[in-house]
Amino acid sequence: MNRREALSSVALLLGGTIIGADVFLSGCKTTTKKEKEGLFSKGDVAFLDEVGDTILPATASSPGAKEAKIGQFMKTIVTDCYNENDQNIFTSGIKKLNQASKKKFDQDFVNLTAGQKHELLVSLDKEAKDYQDAISKRNSALTAAQKQERKLKANKDADDSPHYFTMMKQLTLWGYFTSEPGATKALRYVAVPGRYQGCIPYKKGDKAWAT
């Protein structure tokens, strides 16, 4: 699975475009002041591991996102492929998620039970979807001239900025299903090149193919 195929698969799962994908596909790297200073601490990476593992927990037949080192993956993509505005949203989102945890359960996210973590992230996922629906509804009412003006202002218009949890969810799926444990254990994997089979039997419940 190449870069473009991996991103297309994640975009299909989430029903939208992947933030930072253009930079990733071009092989370029963003350069910002924050990048030089360091966007993430070790604690942030460990925190993101917990978030990712709640989104994609381990099962009897597949590892969780933490085994795929999803926190480190998020750090790399946000640092190398996000523009400064999106970097700000993502990093402040770590604090917002933890604040939401304290408000709902009076505890830091990492100290919650698995059930509490799941409940919190389900509520944040709904919040993110409602947020995106509101943006889509507003934009659909714009005139062609207004849409063009917004396009020229992209990345500068905070009103069109993505929700931080949308970013975390995208990166979790992207990183997990393109990682070695995700591709070889959560998906069915055959090393390439291999012999060609034009028709492969499918049974309900079979894992999707990684390659």
PDB file of C-alpha atoms in Angstrom:
ATOM      1  CA  MET A   1       0.000   0.000   0.000  1.00  0.00           C
ATOM      2  CA  ASN A   2       1.591   3.319  -1.074  1.00  0.00           C
ATOM      3  CA  ARG A   3       1.086   6.749   0.489  1.00  0.00           C
ATOM      4  CA  ARG A   4      -1.815   7.770  -1.739  1.00  0.00           C
ATOM      5  CA  GLU A   5      -3.659   4.458  -1.296  1.00  0.00           C
ATOM      6  CA  ALA A   6      -3.263   4.633   2.476  1.00  0.00           C
ATOM      7  CA  LEU A   7      -4.684   8.136   2.636  1.00  0.00           C
ATOM      8  CA  SER A   8      -7.531   7.264   0.278  1.00  0.00           C
ATOM      9  CA  SER A   9      -8.508   4.357   2.520  1.00  0.00           C
ATOM     10  CA  VAL A  10      -8.561   6.526   5.653  1.00  0.00           C
ATOM     11  CA  ALA A  11     -10.470   9.285   3.864  1.00  0.00           C
ATOM     12  CA  LEU A  12     -13.062   6.703   2.798  1.00  0.00           C
ATOM     13  CA  LEU A  13     -13.431   5.496   6.406  1.00  0.00           C
ATOM     14  CA  LEU A  14     -13.922   9.030   7.695  1.00  0.00           C
ATOM     15  CA  GLY A  15     -15.880  10.456   4.786  1.00  0.00           C
ATOM     16  CA  GLY A  16     -13.666  13.501   4.253  1.00  0.00           C
ATOM     17  CA  THR A  17     -10.259  14.890   3.352  1.00  0.00           C
ATOM     18  CA  ILE A  18      -7.208  14.170   5.504  1.00  0.00           C
ATOM     19  CA  ILE A  19      -5.577  17.188   7.109  1.00  0.00           C
ATOM     20  CA  GLY A  20      -1.912  17.503   6.139  1.00  0.00           C
ATOM     21  CA  ALA A  21      -2.231  14.967   3.312  1.00  0.00           C
ATOM     22  CA  ASP A  22      -1.030  17.321   0.560  1.00  0.00           C
ATOM     23  CA  VAL A  23       2.260  17.994   2.310  1.00  0.00           C
ATOM     24  CA  PHE A  24       2.710  14.313   3.162  1.00  0.00           C
ATOM     25  CA  LEU A  25       2.120  13.181  -0.428  1.00  0.00           C
ATOM     26  CA  SER A  26       4.468  15.788  -1.856  1.00  0.00           C
ATOM     27  CA  GLY A  27       7.241  14.649   0.471  1.00  0.00           C
ATOM     28  CA  CYS A  28       7.743  18.221   1.632  1.00  0.00           C
ATOM     29  CA  LYS A  29       8.097  19.350   5.218  1.00  0.00           C
ATOM     30  CA  THR A  30       6.606  22.398   6.873  1.00  0.00           C
ATOM     31  CA  THR A  31       8.950  24.706   8.716  1.00  0.00           C
ATOM     32  CA  THR A  32       7.626  26.792  11.566  1.00  0.00           C
ATOM     33  CA  LYS A  33       9.013  28.481  14.635  1.00  0.00           C
ATOM     34  CA  LYS A  34       7.138  26.028  16.828  1.00  0.00           C
ATOM     35  CA  GLU A  35       8.693  23.074  15.023  1.00  0.00           C
ATOM     36  CA  LYS A  36      12.162  24.251  15.971  1.00  0.00           C
ATOM     37  CA  GLU A  37      11.099  24.750  19.574  1.00  0.00           C
ATOM     38  CA  GLY A  38       9.386  21.373  19.776  1.00  0.00           C
ATOM     39  CA  LEU A  39       5.632  20.923  19.673  1.00  0.00           C
ATOM     40  CA  PHE A  40       5.284  17.881  21.914  1.00  0.00           C
ATOM     41  CA  SER A  41       6.665  16.671  25.218  1.00  0.00           C
ATOM     42  CA  LYS A  42       7.095  12.988  26.095  1.00  0.00           C
ATOM     43  CA  GLY A  43       3.994  13.367  28.234  1.00  0.00           C
ATOM     44  CA  ASP A  44       2.018  14.614  25.216  1.00  0.00           C
ATOM     45  CA  VAL A  45       3.091  11.584  23.167  1.00  0.00           C
ATOM     46  CA  ALA A  46       2.078   9.216  25.985  1.00  0.00           C
ATOM     47  CA  PHE A  47      -1.258  11.053  26.247  1.00  0.00           C
ATOM     48  CA  LEU A  48      -1.886  10.619  22.510  1.00  0.00           C
ATOM     49  CA  ASP A  49      -1.060   6.912  22.838  1.00  0.00           C
ATOM     50  CA  GLU A  50      -3.936   6.642  25.331  1.00  0.00           C
ATOM     51  CA  VAL A  51      -6.308   8.555  23.062  1.00  0.00           C
ATOM     52  CA  GLY A  52      -5.394   6.406  20.061  1.00  0.00           C
ATOM     53  CA  ASP A  53      -5.697   3.190  22.051  1.00  0.00           C
ATOM     54  CA  THR A  54      -9.190   4.213  23.146  1.00  0.00           C
ATOM     55  CA  ILE A  55     -10.215   4.838  19.541  1.00  0.00           C
ATOM     56  CA  LEU A  56      -8.658   1.549  18.390  1.00  0.00           C
ATOM     57  CA  PRO A  57      -8.238  -0.729  21.430  1.00  0.00           C
ATOM     58  CA  ALA A  58      -6.646  -4.158  21.347  1.00  0.00           C
ATOM     59  CA  THR A  59      -8.901  -7.130  20.617  1.00  0.00           C
ATOM     60  CA  ALA A  60      -8.426 -10.871  20.838  1.00  0.00           C
ATOM     61  CA  SER A  61      -7.149 -10.915  17.248  1.00  0.00           C
ATOM     62  CA  SER A  62      -5.463  -7.535  16.784  1.00  0.00           C
ATOM     63  CA  PRO A  63      -3.220  -5.097  18.691  1.00  0.00           C
ATOM     64  CA  GLY A  64      -4.332  -1.658  19.826  1.00  0.00           C
ATOM     65  CA  ALA A  65      -3.118   1.668  18.485  1.00  0.00           C
ATOM     66  CA  LYS A  66      -0.620   2.048  21.322  1.00  0.00           C
ATOM     67  CA  GLU A  67       1.331  -0.938  20.012  1.00  0.00           C
ATOM     68  CA  ALA A  68       1.606   0.895  16.698  1.00  0.00           C
ATOM     69  CA  LYS A  69       3.239   3.835  18.557  1.00  0.00           C
ATOM     70  CA  ILE A  70       0.412   6.074  17.447  1.00  0.00           C
ATOM     71  CA  GLY A  71       1.444   8.957  19.695  1.00  0.00           C
ATOM     72  CA  GLN A  72       4.823   9.206  17.975  1.00  0.00           C
ATOM     73  CA  PHE A  73       3.123   8.994  14.575  1.00  0.00           C
ATOM     74  CA  MET A  74       0.818  11.900  15.472  1.00  0.00           C
ATOM     75  CA  LYS A  75       3.785  13.938  16.679  1.00  0.00           C
ATOM     76  CA  THR A  76       5.648  13.365  13.403  1.00  0.00           C
ATOM     77  CA  ILE A  77       2.732  14.184  11.090  1.00  0.00           C
ATOM     78  CA  VAL A  78       1.601  17.266  13.020  1.00  0.00           C
ATOM     79  CA  THR A  79       5.178  18.580  13.175  1.00  0.00           C
ATOM     80  CA  ASP A  80       6.113  17.807   9.563  1.00  0.00           C
ATOM     81  CA  CYS A  81       2.840  18.113   7.628  1.00  0.00           C
ATOM     82  CA  TYR A  82       0.451  20.474   9.444  1.00  0.00           C
ATOM     83  CA  ASN A  83       0.501  24.227   8.851  1.00  0.00           C
ATOM     84  CA  GLU A  84       0.949  26.466  11.885  1.00  0.00           C
ATOM     85  CA  ASN A  85      -2.766  27.107  12.332  1.00  0.00           C
ATOM     86  CA  ASP A  86      -3.548  23.374  12.401  1.00  0.00           C
ATOM     87  CA  GLN A  87      -0.592  22.726  14.699  1.00  0.00           C
ATOM     88  CA  ASN A  88      -2.038  25.250  17.159  1.00  0.00           C
ATOM     89  CA  ILE A  89      -5.457  23.588  17.023  1.00  0.00           C
ATOM     90  CA  PHE A  90      -4.008  20.131  17.584  1.00  0.00           C
ATOM     91  CA  THR A  91      -1.687  21.010  20.452  1.00  0.00           C
ATOM     92  CA  SER A  92      -4.328  23.098  22.227  1.00  0.00           C
ATOM     93  CA  GLY A  93      -6.684  20.166  21.639  1.00  0.00           C
ATOM     94  CA  ILE A  94      -4.602  18.010  23.977  1.00  0.00           C
ATOM     95  CA  LYS A  95      -5.355  20.462  26.776  1.00  0.00           C
ATOM     96  CA  LYS A  96      -9.008  20.770  25.766  1.00  0.00           C
ATOM     97  CA  LEU A  97      -9.491  17.005  25.805  1.00  0.00           C
ATOM     98  CA  ASN A  98      -7.989  16.764  29.258  1.00  0.00           C
ATOM     99  CA  GLN A  99     -10.141  19.671  30.445  1.00  0.00           C
ATOM    100  CA  ALA A 100     -13.214  17.878  29.101  1.00  0.00           C
ATOM    101  CA  SER A 101     -12.150  14.808  31.071  1.00  0.00           C
ATOM    102  CA  LYS A 102     -11.836  16.800  34.295  1.00  0.00           C
ATOM    103  CA  LYS A 103     -15.180  18.478  33.716  1.00  0.00           C
ATOM    104  CA  LYS A 104     -16.992  15.193  33.055  1.00  0.00           C
ATOM    105  CA  PHE A 105     -15.209  12.836  35.469  1.00  0.00           C
ATOM    106  CA  ASP A 106     -13.111  15.132  37.685  1.00  0.00           C
ATOM    107  CA  GLN A 107      -9.941  13.290  36.610  1.00  0.00           C
ATOM    108  CA  ASP A 108      -7.185  13.538  34.014  1.00  0.00           C
ATOM    109  CA  PHE A 109      -7.866  11.479  30.904  1.00  0.00           C
ATOM    110  CA  VAL A 110      -5.009   9.051  31.527  1.00  0.00           C
ATOM    111  CA  ASN A 111      -6.479   8.152  34.942  1.00  0.00           C
ATOM    112  CA  LEU A 112      -9.948   7.273  33.651  1.00  0.00           C
ATOM    113  CA  THR A 113     -11.215   3.717  33.329  1.00  0.00           C
ATOM    114  CA  ALA A 114     -11.438   2.241  29.832  1.00  0.00           C
ATOM    115  CA  GLY A 115     -15.206   2.722  29.914  1.00  0.00           C
ATOM    116  CA  GLN A 116     -14.916   6.368  30.935  1.00  0.00           C
ATOM    117  CA  LYS A 117     -12.334   7.060  28.225  1.00  0.00           C
ATOM    118  CA  HIS A 118     -14.631   5.507  25.637  1.00  0.00           C
ATOM    119  CA  GLU A 119     -17.634   7.502  26.850  1.00  0.00           C
ATOM    120  CA  LEU A 120     -15.702  10.765  26.729  1.00  0.00           C
ATOM    121  CA  LEU A 121     -14.327  10.188  23.225  1.00  0.00           C
ATOM    122  CA  VAL A 122     -17.771   9.203  21.922  1.00  0.00           C
ATOM    123  CA  SER A 123     -19.102  12.543  23.168  1.00  0.00           C
ATOM    124  CA  LEU A 124     -16.170  14.417  21.599  1.00  0.00           C
ATOM    125  CA  ASP A 125     -16.679  12.582  18.305  1.00  0.00           C
ATOM    126  CA  LYS A 126     -20.308  13.769  18.262  1.00  0.00           C
ATOM    127  CA  GLU A 127     -19.171  17.295  19.126  1.00  0.00           C
ATOM    128  CA  ALA A 128     -16.709  17.222  16.223  1.00  0.00           C
ATOM    129  CA  LYS A 129     -19.341  15.948  13.782  1.00  0.00           C
ATOM    130  CA  ASP A 130     -21.854  18.591  14.881  1.00  0.00           C
ATOM    131  CA  TYR A 131     -19.151  21.235  14.480  1.00  0.00           C
ATOM    132  CA  GLN A 132     -18.342  20.071  10.932  1.00  0.00           C
ATOM    133  CA  ASP A 133     -22.042  19.842  10.011  1.00  0.00           C
ATOM    134  CA  ALA A 134     -22.506  23.458  11.107  1.00  0.00           C
ATOM    135  CA  ILE A 135     -19.582  24.562   8.913  1.00  0.00           C
ATOM    136  CA  SER A 136     -20.919  22.597   5.933  1.00  0.00           C
ATOM    137  CA  LYS A 137     -24.395  24.041   6.387  1.00  0.00           C
ATOM    138  CA  ARG A 138     -23.041  27.573   6.595  1.00  0.00           C
ATOM    139  CA  ASN A 139     -20.785  27.139   3.557  1.00  0.00           C
ATOM    140  CA  SER A 140     -23.580  25.655   1.455  1.00  0.00           C
ATOM    141  CA  ALA A 141     -25.459  28.927   1.863  1.00  0.00           C
ATOM    142  CA  LEU A 142     -22.576  31.043   0.557  1.00  0.00           C
ATOM    143  CA  THR A 143     -22.567  32.558  -2.915  1.00  0.00           C
ATOM    144  CA  ALA A 144     -19.922  31.538  -5.473  1.00  0.00           C
ATOM    145  CA  ALA A 145     -18.043  34.790  -4.859  1.00  0.00           C
ATOM    146  CA  GLN A 146     -18.071  34.251  -1.099  1.00  0.00           C
ATOM    147  CA  LYS A 147     -16.816  30.689  -1.526  1.00  0.00           C
ATOM    148  CA  GLN A 148     -13.957  31.891  -3.728  1.00  0.00           C
ATOM    149  CA  GLU A 149     -13.040  34.527  -1.170  1.00  0.00           C
ATOM    150  CA  ARG A 150     -12.963  31.896   1.588  1.00  0.00           C
ATOM    151  CA  LYS A 151     -10.847  29.608  -0.591  1.00  0.00           C
ATOM    152  CA  LEU A 152      -8.253  32.356  -0.980  1.00  0.00           C
ATOM    153  CA  LYS A 153      -8.262  32.836   2.786  1.00  0.00           C
ATOM    154  CA  ALA A 154      -7.929  29.097   3.565  1.00  0.00           C
ATOM    155  CA  ASN A 155      -5.827  28.369   6.671  1.00  0.00           C
ATOM    156  CA  LYS A 156      -6.340  31.964   7.794  1.00  0.00           C
ATOM    157  CA  ASP A 157     -10.054  31.698   8.488  1.00  0.00           C
ATOM    158  CA  ALA A 158     -10.555  30.253  11.968  1.00  0.00           C
ATOM    159  CA  ASP A 159     -14.238  29.664  11.173  1.00  0.00           C
ATOM    160  CA  ASP A 160     -13.254  26.886   8.763  1.00  0.00           C
ATOM    161  CA  SER A 161     -10.659  25.283  11.006  1.00  0.00           C
ATOM    162  CA  PRO A 162     -11.122  21.571  11.807  1.00  0.00           C
ATOM    163  CA  HIS A 163     -12.083  20.265  15.235  1.00  0.00           C
ATOM    164  CA  TYR A 164      -9.119  18.958  17.220  1.00  0.00           C
ATOM    165  CA  PHE A 165     -10.729  15.567  17.804  1.00  0.00           C
ATOM    166  CA  THR A 166     -11.262  15.111  14.071  1.00  0.00           C
ATOM    167  CA  MET A 167      -7.505  15.481  13.676  1.00  0.00           C
ATOM    168  CA  MET A 168      -6.745  12.959  16.416  1.00  0.00           C
ATOM    169  CA  LYS A 169      -9.171  10.416  14.982  1.00  0.00           C
ATOM    170  CA  GLN A 170      -7.829  10.829  11.444  1.00  0.00           C
ATOM    171  CA  LEU A 171      -4.237  10.383  12.552  1.00  0.00           C
ATOM    172  CA  THR A 172      -5.108   7.352  14.670  1.00  0.00           C
ATOM    173  CA  LEU A 173      -6.696   5.518  11.729  1.00  0.00           C
ATOM    174  CA  TRP A 174      -4.040   6.642   9.282  1.00  0.00           C
ATOM    175  CA  GLY A 175      -1.130   5.703  11.529  1.00  0.00           C
ATOM    176  CA  TYR A 176      -2.589   2.419  12.717  1.00  0.00           C
ATOM    177  CA  PHE A 177      -3.600   0.910   9.399  1.00  0.00           C
ATOM    178  CA  THR A 178      -0.290   1.853   7.760  1.00  0.00           C
ATOM    179  CA  SER A 179       1.815   0.532  10.665  1.00  0.00           C
ATOM    180  CA  GLU A 180       3.360  -2.926  10.720  1.00  0.00           C
ATOM    181  CA  PRO A 181       1.138  -4.278  13.546  1.00  0.00           C
ATOM    182  CA  GLY A 182      -1.985  -2.696  12.050  1.00  0.00           C
ATOM    183  CA  ALA A 183      -1.352  -3.909   8.506  1.00  0.00           C
ATOM    184  CA  THR A 184      -0.173  -7.422   9.405  1.00  0.00           C
ATOM    185  CA  LYS A 185      -2.418  -8.230  12.374  1.00  0.00           C
ATOM    186  CA  ALA A 186      -5.573  -6.096  12.100  1.00  0.00           C
ATOM    187  CA  LEU A 187      -5.713  -6.476   8.307  1.00  0.00           C
ATOM    188  CA  ARG A 188      -4.928  -9.454   6.090  1.00  0.00           C
ATOM    189  CA  TYR A 189      -1.447  -9.022   4.706  1.00  0.00           C
ATOM    190  CA  VAL A 190       0.432 -10.658   1.843  1.00  0.00           C
ATOM    191  CA  ALA A 191       3.945  -9.495   1.003  1.00  0.00           C
ATOM    192  CA  VAL A 192       4.239  -7.867  -2.423  1.00  0.00           C
ATOM    193  CA  PRO A 193       5.098  -8.999  -5.009  1.00  0.00           C
ATOM    194  CA  GLY A 194       3.084 -12.211  -4.819  1.00  0.00           C
ATOM    195  CA  ARG A 195       1.190 -14.419  -7.246  1.00  0.00           C
ATOM    196  CA  TYR A 196      -1.846 -12.862  -8.898  1.00  0.00           C
ATOM    197  CA  GLN A 197      -5.307 -14.115  -7.959  1.00  0.00           C
ATOM    198  CA  GLY A 198      -8.134 -12.509  -9.887  1.00  0.00           C
ATOM    199  CA  CYS A 199     -10.870 -13.875  -7.653  1.00  0.00           C
ATOM    200  CA  ILE A 200     -10.495 -14.471  -3.921  1.00  0.00           C
ATOM    201  CA  PRO A 201     -13.292 -16.073  -1.860  1.00  0.00           C
ATOM    202  CA  TYR A 202     -14.746 -13.866   0.888  1.00  0.00           C
ATOM    203  CA  LYS A 203     -16.494 -15.001   4.044  1.00  0.00           C
ATOM    204  CA  LYS A 204     -18.515 -12.639   6.216  1.00  0.00           C
ATOM    205  CA  GLY A 205     -16.289 -11.354   9.022  1.00  0.00           C
ATOM    206  CA  ASP A 206     -13.023 -11.731   7.115  1.00  0.00           C
ATOM    207  CA  LYS A 207     -10.474  -8.961   7.680  1.00  0.00           C
ATOM    208  CA  ALA A 208      -9.886  -6.402   4.929  1.00  0.00           C
ATOM    209  CA  TRP A 209      -6.697  -6.686   2.884  1.00  0.00           C
ATOM    210  CA  ALA A 210      -3.710  -4.473   3.688  1.00  0.00           C
ATOM    211  CA  THR A 211      -2.155  -5.145   0.266  1.00  0.00           C
TER     212      THR A 211
END
